[in-house]
Short mmCIF file of C-alpha atoms in Angstrom, two decimals:
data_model
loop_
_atom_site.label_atom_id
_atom_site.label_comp_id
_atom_site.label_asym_id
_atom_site.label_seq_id
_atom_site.Cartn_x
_atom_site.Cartn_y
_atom_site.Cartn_z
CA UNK A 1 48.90 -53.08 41.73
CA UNK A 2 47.67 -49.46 43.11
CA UNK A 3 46.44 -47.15 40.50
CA UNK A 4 48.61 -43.95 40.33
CA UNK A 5 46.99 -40.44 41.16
CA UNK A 6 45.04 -39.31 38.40
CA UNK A 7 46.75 -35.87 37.61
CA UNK A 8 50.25 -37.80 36.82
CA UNK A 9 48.60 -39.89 34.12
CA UNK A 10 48.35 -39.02 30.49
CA UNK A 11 44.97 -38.74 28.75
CA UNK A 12 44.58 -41.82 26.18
CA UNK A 13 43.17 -41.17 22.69
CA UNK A 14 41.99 -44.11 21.28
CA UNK A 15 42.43 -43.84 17.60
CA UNK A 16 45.06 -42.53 15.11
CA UNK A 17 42.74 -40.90 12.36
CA UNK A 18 42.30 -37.18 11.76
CA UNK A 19 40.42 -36.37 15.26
CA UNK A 20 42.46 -38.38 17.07
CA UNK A 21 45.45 -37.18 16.19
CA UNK A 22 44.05 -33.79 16.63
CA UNK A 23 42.99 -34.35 19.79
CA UNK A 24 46.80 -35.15 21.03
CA UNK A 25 47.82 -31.77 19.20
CA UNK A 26 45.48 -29.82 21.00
CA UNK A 27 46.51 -31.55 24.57
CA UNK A 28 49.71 -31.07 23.54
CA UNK A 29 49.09 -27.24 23.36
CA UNK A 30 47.36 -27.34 26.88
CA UNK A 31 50.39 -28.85 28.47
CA UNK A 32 48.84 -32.18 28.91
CA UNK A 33 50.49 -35.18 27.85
CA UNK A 34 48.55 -37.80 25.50
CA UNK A 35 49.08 -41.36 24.83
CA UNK A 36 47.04 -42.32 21.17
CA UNK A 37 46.46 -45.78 20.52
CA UNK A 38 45.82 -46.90 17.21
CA UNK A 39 44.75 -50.83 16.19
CA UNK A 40 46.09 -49.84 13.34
CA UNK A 41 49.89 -50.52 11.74
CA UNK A 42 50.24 -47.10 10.60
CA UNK A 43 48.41 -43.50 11.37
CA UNK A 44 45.69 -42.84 9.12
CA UNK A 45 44.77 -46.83 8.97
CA UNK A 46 41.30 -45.96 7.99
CA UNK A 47 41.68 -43.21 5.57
CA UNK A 48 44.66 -45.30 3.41
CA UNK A 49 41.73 -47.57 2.64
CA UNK A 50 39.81 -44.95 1.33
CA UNK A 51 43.10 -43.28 -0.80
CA UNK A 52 41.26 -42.83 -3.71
CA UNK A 53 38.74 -41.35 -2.84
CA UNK A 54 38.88 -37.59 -3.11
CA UNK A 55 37.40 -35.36 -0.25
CA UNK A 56 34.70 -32.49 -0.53
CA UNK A 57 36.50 -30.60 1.81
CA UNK A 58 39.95 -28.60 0.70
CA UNK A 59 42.92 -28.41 2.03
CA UNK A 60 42.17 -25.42 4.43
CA UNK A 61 39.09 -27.21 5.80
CA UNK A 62 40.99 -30.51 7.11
CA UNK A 63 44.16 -29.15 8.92
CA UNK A 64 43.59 -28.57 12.24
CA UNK A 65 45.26 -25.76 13.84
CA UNK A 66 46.96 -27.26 16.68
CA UNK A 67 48.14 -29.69 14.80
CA UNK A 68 49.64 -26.83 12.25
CA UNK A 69 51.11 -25.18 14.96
CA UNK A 70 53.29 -28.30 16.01
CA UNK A 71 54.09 -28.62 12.58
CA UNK A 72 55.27 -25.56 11.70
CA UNK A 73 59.02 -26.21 13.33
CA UNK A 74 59.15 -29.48 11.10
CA UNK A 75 59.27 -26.97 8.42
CA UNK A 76 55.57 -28.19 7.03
CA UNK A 77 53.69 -26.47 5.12
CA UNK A 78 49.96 -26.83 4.25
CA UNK A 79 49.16 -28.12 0.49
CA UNK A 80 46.71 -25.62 -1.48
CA UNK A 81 44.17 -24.59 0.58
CA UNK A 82 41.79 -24.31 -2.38
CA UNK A 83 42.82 -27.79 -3.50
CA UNK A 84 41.02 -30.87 -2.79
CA UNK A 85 42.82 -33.85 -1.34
CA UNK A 86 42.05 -37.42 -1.65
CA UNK A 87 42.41 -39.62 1.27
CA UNK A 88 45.92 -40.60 0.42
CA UNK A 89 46.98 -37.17 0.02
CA UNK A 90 45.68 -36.65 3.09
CA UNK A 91 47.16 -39.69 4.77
CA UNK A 92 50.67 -38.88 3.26
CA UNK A 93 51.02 -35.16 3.36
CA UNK A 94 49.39 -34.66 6.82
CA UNK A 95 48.67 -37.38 9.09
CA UNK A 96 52.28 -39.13 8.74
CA UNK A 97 53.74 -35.77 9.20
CA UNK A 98 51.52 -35.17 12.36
CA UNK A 99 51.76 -38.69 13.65
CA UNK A 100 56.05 -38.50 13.24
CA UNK A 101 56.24 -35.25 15.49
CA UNK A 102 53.85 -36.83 17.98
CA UNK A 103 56.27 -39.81 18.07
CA UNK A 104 56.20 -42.09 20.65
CA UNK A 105 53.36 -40.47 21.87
CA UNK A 106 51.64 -42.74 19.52
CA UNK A 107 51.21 -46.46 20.21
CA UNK A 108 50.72 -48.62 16.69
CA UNK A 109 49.07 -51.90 16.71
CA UNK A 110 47.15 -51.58 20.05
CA UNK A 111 43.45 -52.28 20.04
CA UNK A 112 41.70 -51.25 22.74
CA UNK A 113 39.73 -54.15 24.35
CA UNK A 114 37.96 -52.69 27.35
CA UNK A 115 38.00 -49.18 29.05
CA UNK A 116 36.49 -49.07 32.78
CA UNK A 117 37.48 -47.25 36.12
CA UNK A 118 40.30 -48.71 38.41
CA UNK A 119 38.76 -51.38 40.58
CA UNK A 120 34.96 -49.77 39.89
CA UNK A 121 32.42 -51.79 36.99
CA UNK A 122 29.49 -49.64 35.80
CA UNK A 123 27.73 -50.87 39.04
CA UNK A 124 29.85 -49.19 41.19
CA UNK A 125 29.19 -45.52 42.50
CA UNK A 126 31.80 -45.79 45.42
CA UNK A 127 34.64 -42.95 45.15
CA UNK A 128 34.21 -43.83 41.15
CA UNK A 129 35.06 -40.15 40.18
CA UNK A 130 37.74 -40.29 42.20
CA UNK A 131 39.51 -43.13 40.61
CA UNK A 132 41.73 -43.27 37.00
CA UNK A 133 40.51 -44.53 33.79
CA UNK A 134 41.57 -48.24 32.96
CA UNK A 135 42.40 -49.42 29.65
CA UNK A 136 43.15 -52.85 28.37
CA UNK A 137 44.90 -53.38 25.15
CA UNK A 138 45.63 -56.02 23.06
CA UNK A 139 49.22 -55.94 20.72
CA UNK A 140 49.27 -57.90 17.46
CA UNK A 141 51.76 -60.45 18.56
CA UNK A 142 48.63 -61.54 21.36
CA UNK A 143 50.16 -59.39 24.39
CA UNK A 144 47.69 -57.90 26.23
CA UNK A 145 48.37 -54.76 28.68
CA UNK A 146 46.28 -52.59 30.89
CA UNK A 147 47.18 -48.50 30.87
CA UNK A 148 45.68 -46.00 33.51
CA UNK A 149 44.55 -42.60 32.44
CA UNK A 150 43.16 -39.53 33.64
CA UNK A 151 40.37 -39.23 30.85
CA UNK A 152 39.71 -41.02 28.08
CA UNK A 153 38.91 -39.09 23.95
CA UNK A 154 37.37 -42.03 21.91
CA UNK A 155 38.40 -41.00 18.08
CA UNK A 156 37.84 -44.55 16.83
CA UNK A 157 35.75 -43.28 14.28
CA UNK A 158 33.22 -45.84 12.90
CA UNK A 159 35.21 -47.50 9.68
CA UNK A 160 35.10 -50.92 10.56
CA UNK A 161 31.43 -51.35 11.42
CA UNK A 162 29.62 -50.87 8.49
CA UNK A 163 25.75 -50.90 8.08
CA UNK A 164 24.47 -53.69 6.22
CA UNK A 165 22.31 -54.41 2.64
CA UNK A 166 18.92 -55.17 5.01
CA UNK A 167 16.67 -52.41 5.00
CA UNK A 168 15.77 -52.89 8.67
CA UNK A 169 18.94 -52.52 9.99
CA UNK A 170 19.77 -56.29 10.14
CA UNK A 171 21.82 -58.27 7.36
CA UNK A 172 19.65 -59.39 4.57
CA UNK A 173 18.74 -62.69 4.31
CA UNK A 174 21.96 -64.46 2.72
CA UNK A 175 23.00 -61.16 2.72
CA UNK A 176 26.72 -63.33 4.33
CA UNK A 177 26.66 -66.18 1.90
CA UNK A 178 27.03 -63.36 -0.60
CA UNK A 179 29.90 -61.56 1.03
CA UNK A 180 32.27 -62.32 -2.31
CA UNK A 181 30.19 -60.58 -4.25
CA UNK A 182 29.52 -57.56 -1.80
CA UNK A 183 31.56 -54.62 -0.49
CA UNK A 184 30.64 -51.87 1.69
CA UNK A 185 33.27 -49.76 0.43
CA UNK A 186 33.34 -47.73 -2.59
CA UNK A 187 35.91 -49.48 -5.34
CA UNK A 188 38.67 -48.09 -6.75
CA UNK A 189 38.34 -48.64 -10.14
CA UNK A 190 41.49 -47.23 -10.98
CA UNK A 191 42.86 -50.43 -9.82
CA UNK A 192 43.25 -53.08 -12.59
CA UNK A 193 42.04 -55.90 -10.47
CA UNK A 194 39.01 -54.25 -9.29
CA UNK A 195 38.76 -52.83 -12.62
CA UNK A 196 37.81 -55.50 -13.98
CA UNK A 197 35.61 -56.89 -11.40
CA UNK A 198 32.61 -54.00 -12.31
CA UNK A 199 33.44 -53.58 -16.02
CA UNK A 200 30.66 -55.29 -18.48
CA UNK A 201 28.79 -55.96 -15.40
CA UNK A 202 25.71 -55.09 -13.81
CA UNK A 203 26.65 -53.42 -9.99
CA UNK A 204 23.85 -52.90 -7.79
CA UNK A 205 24.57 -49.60 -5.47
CA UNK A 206 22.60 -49.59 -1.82
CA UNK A 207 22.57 -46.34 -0.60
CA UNK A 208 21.60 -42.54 -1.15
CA UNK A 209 24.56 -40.39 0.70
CA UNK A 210 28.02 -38.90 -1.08
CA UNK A 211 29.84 -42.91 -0.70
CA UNK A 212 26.56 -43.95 -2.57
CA UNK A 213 26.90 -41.18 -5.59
CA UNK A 214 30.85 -41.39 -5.63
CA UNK A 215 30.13 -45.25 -6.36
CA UNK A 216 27.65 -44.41 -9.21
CA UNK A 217 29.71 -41.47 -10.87
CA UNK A 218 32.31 -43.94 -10.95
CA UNK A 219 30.15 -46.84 -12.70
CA UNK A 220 28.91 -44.30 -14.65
CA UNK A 221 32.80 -43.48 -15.80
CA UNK A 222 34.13 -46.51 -16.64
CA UNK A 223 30.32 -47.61 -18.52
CA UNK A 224 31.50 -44.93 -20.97
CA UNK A 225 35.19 -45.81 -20.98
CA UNK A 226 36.89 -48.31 -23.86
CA UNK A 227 37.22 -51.09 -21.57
CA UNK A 228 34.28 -50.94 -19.89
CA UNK A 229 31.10 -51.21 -22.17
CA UNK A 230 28.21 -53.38 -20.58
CA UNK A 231 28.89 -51.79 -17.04
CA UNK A 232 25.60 -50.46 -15.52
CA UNK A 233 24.52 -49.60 -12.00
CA UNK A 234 21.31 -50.22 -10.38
CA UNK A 235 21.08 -47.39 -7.59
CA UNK A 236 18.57 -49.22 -5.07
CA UNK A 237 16.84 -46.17 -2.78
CA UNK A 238 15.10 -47.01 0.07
CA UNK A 239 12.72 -44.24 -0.49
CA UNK A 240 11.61 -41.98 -3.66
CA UNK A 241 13.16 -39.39 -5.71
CA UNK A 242 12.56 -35.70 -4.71
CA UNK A 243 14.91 -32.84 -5.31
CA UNK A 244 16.87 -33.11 -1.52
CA UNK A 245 18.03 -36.98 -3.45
CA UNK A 246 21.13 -35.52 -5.31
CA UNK A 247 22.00 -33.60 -2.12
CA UNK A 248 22.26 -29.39 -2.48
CA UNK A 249 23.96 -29.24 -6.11
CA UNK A 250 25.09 -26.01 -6.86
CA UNK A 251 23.03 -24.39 -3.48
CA UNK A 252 25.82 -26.50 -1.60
CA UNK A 253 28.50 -24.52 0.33
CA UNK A 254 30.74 -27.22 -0.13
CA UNK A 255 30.75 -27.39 -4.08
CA UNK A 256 32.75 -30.77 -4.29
CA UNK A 257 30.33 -31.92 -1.83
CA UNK A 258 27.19 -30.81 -4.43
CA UNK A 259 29.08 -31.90 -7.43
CA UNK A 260 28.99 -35.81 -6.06
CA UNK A 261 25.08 -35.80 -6.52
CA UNK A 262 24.97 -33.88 -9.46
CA UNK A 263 27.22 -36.42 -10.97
CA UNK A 264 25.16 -39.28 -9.58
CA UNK A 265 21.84 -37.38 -11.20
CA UNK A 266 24.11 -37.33 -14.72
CA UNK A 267 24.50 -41.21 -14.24
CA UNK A 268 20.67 -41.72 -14.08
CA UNK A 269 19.57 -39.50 -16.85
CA UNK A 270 22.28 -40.49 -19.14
CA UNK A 271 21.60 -44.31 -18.53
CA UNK A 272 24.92 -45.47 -16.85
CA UNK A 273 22.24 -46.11 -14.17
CA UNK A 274 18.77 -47.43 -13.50
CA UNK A 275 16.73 -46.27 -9.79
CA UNK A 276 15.13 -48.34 -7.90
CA UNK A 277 12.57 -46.58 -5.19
CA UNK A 278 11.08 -47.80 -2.51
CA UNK A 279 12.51 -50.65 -2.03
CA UNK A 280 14.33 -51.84 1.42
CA UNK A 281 16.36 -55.16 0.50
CA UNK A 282 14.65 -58.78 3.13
CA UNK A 283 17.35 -60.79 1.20
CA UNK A 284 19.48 -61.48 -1.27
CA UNK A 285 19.75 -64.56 -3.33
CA UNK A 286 21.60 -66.64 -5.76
CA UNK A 287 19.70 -67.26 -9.25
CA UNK A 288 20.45 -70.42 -11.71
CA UNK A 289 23.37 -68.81 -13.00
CA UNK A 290 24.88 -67.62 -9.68
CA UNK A 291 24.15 -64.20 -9.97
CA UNK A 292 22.51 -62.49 -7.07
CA UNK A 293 18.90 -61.28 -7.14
CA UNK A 294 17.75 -58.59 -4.61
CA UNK A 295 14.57 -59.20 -2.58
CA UNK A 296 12.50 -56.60 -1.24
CA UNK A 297 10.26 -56.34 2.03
CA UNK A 298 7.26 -55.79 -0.44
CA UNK A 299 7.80 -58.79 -2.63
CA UNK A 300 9.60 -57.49 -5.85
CA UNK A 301 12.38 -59.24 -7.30
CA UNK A 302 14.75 -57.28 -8.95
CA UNK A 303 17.13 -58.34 -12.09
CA UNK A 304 19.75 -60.19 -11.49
CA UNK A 305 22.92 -58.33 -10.67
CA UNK A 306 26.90 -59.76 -10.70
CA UNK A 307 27.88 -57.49 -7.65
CA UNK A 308 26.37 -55.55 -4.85
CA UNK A 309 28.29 -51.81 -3.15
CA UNK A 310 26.08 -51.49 -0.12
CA UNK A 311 27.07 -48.22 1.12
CA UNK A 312 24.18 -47.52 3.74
CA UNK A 313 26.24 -45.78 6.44
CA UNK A 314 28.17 -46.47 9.57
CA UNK A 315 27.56 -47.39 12.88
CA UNK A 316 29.40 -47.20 15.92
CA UNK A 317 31.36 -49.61 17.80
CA UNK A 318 30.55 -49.70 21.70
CA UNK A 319 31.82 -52.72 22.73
CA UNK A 320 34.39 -51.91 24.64
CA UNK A 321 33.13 -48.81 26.55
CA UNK A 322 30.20 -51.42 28.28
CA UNK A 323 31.87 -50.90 31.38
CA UNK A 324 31.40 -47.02 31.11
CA UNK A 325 28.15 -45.20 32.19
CA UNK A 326 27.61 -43.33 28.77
CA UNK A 327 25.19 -41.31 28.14
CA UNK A 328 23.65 -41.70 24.05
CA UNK A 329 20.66 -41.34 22.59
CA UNK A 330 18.62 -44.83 22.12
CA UNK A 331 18.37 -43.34 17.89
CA UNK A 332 21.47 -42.55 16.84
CA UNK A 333 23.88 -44.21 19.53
CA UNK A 334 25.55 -40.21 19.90
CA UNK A 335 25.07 -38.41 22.72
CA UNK A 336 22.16 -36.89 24.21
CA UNK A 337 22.81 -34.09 24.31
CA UNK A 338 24.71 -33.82 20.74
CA UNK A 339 21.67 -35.96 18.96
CA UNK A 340 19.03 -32.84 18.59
CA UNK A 341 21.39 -30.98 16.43
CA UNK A 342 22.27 -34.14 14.33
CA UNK A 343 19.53 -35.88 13.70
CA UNK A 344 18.24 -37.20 9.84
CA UNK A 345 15.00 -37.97 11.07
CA UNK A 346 14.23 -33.95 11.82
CA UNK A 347 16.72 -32.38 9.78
CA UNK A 348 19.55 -31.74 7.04
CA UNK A 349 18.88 -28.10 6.71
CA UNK A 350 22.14 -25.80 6.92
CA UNK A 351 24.50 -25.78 9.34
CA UNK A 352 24.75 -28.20 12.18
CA UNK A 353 25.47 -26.14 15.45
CA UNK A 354 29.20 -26.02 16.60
CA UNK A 355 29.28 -28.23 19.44
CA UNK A 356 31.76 -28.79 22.42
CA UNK A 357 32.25 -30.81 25.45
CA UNK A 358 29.07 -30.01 27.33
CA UNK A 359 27.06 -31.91 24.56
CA UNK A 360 30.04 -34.43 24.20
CA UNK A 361 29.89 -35.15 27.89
CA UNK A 362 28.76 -38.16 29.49
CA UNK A 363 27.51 -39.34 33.47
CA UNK A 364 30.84 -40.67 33.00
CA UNK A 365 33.03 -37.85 33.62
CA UNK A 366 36.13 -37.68 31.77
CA UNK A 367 35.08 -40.21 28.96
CA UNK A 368 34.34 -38.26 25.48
CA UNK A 369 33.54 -39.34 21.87
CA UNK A 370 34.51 -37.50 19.30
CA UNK A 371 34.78 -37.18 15.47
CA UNK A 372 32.84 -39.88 13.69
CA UNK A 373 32.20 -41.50 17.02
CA UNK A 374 30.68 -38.87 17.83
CA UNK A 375 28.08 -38.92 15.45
CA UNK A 376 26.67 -42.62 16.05
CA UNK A 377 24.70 -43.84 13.43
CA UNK A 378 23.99 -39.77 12.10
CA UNK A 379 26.01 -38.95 8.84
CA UNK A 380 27.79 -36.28 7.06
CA UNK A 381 30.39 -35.50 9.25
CA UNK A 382 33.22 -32.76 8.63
CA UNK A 383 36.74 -32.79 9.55
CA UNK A 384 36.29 -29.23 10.82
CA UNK A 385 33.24 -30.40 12.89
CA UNK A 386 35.58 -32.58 14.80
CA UNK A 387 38.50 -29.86 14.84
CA UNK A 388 36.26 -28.06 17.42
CA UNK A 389 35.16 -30.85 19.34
CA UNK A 390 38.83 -31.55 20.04
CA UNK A 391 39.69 -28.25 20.69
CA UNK A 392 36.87 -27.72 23.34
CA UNK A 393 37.44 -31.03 25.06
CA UNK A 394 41.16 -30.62 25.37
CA UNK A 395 40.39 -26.95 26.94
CA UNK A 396 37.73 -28.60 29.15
CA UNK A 397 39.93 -31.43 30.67
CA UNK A 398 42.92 -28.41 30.95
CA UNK A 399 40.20 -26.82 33.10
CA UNK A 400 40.10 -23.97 30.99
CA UNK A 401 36.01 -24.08 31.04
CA UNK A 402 35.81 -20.59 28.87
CA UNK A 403 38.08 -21.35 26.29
CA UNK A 404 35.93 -25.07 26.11
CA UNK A 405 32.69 -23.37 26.07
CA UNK A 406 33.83 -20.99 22.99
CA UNK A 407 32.43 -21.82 19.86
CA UNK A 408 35.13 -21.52 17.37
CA UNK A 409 33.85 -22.64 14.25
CA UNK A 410 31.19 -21.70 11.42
CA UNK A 411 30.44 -25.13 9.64
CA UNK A 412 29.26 -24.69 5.94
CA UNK A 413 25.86 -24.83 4.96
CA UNK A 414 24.25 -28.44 2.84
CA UNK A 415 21.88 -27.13 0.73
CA UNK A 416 19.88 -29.84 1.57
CA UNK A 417 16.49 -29.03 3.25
CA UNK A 418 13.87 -30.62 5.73
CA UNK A 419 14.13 -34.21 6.92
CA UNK A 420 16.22 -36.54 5.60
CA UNK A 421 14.25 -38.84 4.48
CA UNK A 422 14.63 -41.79 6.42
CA UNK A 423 11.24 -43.19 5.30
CA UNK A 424 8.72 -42.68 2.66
CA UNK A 425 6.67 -39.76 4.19
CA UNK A 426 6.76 -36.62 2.24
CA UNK A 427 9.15 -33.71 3.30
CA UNK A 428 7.78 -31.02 5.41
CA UNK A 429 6.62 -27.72 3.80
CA UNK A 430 7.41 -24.14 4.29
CA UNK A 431 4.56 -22.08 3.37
CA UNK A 432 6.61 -19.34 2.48
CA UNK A 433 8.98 -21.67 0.62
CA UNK A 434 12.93 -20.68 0.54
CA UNK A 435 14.54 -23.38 2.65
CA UNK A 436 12.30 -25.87 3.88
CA UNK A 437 10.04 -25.87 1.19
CA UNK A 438 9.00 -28.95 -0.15
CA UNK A 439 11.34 -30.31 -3.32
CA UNK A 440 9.67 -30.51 -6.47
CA UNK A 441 9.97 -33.81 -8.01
CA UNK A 442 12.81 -34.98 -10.51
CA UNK A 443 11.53 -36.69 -14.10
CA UNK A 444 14.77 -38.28 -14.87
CA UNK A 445 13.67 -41.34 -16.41
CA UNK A 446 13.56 -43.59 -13.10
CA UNK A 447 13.60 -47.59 -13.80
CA UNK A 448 13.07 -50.73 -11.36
CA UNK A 449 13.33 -53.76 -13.66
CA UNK A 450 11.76 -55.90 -11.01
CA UNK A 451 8.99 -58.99 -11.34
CA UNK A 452 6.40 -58.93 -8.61
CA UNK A 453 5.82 -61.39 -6.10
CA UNK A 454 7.90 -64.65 -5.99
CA UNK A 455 8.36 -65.65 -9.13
#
């Protein structure tokens, strides 16, 4: 079979979340025709199964404006911007909307198993430009198919590939002979089932971003609730306490956003929840009883614990783009030129720099990641952050290079300063303070019932 010319095809999106669907909005508006596939049964897959969980960002920070714009016939109209949706909300009141005028643009239950270039592996430099994108799907009922495209926008986001309990990066030790006791999710305690799963029990939480003090806030909740006294979290930090740990507070431009660690702060002051510094989890075991017992790289044994919420980030999925020359940073898996400006080991200060399709780009022309993809292994990623990426990427593969290299977008600022603290070295100082000044240090009563060695 001869690959078609490459101007007749349509440009595949591969994933239906909030970018992705953006992304086929904003082609739409260039004139270009998209194909989105989504592994997914429904648009939005990965956000329903976070529907309880209620954003930072309001309503007028998570609509794109392309995707408004196509809307606007349907008769839609945008929630509150001042209000705060929770992923279901979202899901519901903007992505199924979206996703139904897109229509059969929009290919459900399609997993992407491969993307190359026709008749060219990585190896090959040959006329590669010159040839269409191929992309190899696989349909639930065990079809596979193979699509051409002219380029390819990777919104798969980074959902399904957790990072694990181990503090170097690697599963703990029996870290998978624990997975019924372990999510990597944050629960919904609203449901009855998982209700009662955490309530009168002791819940270790791995992790220090805003899924890590959403989990404790919520602990912390039903501890003080009538049905759920005994409940206490153990909030295991892989480094110590300093004032960046809550995240900006009230100095955050996003005041949801602040809120989260303020209420995680409340939960270790008030008791809901004892700290644990330091301390990078080797393994996790099973104790006489069957509860689990955390094991750190230096030795200490923690208290038992009846469940673990590791909630330690996310990490992307590159699998199926082996066959593409990428181009990503050996840290973060983003890409190279994107990493600078989003990198925890230098900074969390302010506003990351709007970004388009020259640092999105790739040796691999016509191949960009975008949205959470984007990001690799880096977090705290906005909606509106991936908004522009879209928008610039769409205008780049129109060939409208000045409305791609236009920088559309002010992102709001953390509150959070210096490094963020991906190991135990202090933060760096400002001598003039302000900004980058080093945090003062919290007294809020910090705990790590532990036993040295390994007894």
């Amino acid at each position: 079979m001869n690959a078609p010319a490459t101007t007749e095809l349509p440009v595949v999106v591969i994933g239906a979340g909030p970018a992705g669907l953006a992304a086929a909005a904003h082609l739409v508006d260039q004139g270009i025709e998209p194909l989105v596939l989504e592994a997914g049964p429904t648009a939005g897959t990965a956000v329903r199964e976070w529907a309880h969980v209620r954003l930072f960002s309001t309503w007028g920070e998570v609509v794109d404006p392309a995707a408004e714009k196509l809307l606007a016939p349907t008769g839609w109209t945008r929630p509150d911007p001042a209000t705060y949706p929770s992923g279901g909300d979202w899901a519901d009141l903007y992505l199924q909307p979206l996703a139904d005028v897109l229509g059969d643009r929009i290919r459900l239950g399609a997993t992407v198993t491969g993307v190359s270039r026709s008749g060219r592996d990585r190896l090959v430099d040959a006329d590669r430009e010159q040839q269409p994108f191929i992309v190899h799907i696989a349909h639930g009922d065990g079809q596979e198919e193979r699509l051409f495209a002219h380029a390819v926008i990777d919104a798969s986001g980074t959902w399904a590939t957790p990072g694990p309990a181990g503090g170097s990066g690697l599963a703990a030790l029996g870290e998978k002979a624990a997975a019924d006791r372990i999510t990597y999710r944050v629960p919904d305690l609203k449901d009855p089932a998982v209700r009662a799963r955490y309530a009168g029990k002791r819940t270790a939480v791995i992790g220090s971003g805003a899924s890590a003090f959403t989990a404790l806030a919520s602990l912390a909740a039903l501890a003080k609730s009538d049905d759920g006294a005994g409940t206490k979290g153990v909030w295991i930090l892989r480094r110590g306490i300093s004032g960046s740990t809550f995240g900006g507070g009230e100095a955050d431009q996003l005041p949801a956003r602040g809120a989260l660690g303020l209420a995680a702060k409340a939960a270790v002051e008030e008791g809901q929840a004892d700290a644990v510094t330091g301390f990078r989890t080797e393994a996790i075991e099973h104790d006489a009883g069957g509860r689990l017992v955390l094991v750190g790289e230096d030795g200490r044994r923690l208290d038992a614990v009846d469940e673990v919420i590791v909630l330690t980030g996310f990490r992307p999925d590159l699998s199926f783009l082996d066959e593409l020359r990428l181009g990503l940073d050996e840290r973060l898996q983003a890409p190279v030129d994107l990493a600078p400006l989003i990198d925890p080991n230098q900074h969390s200060c302010g506003t990351v720099y709007p970004h388009g399709h020259r640092e999105l780009s790739h040796p691999e022309q016509g191949v960009y990641l975008v949205g959470m993809k984007s990001y690799g292994r880096a977090p705290t990623f906005l909606a509106m952050t991936g908004y522009e990426q879209v928008r610039s990427v769409a205008a780049a593969i129109a060939g409208d290079l000045e409305s791609a290299d236009r920088l559309e977008l002010t992102l709001p600022e953390t509150g959070v300063c210096g490094g963020a603290g991906l190991f135990d070295e202090p933060e760096p100082t400002q001598a003039d303070g302000g900004c980058c000044a080093t945090p003062a240090t919290l007294q809020i009563g910090v705990g790590a019932p532990a036993t040295p060695g390994g007894c």
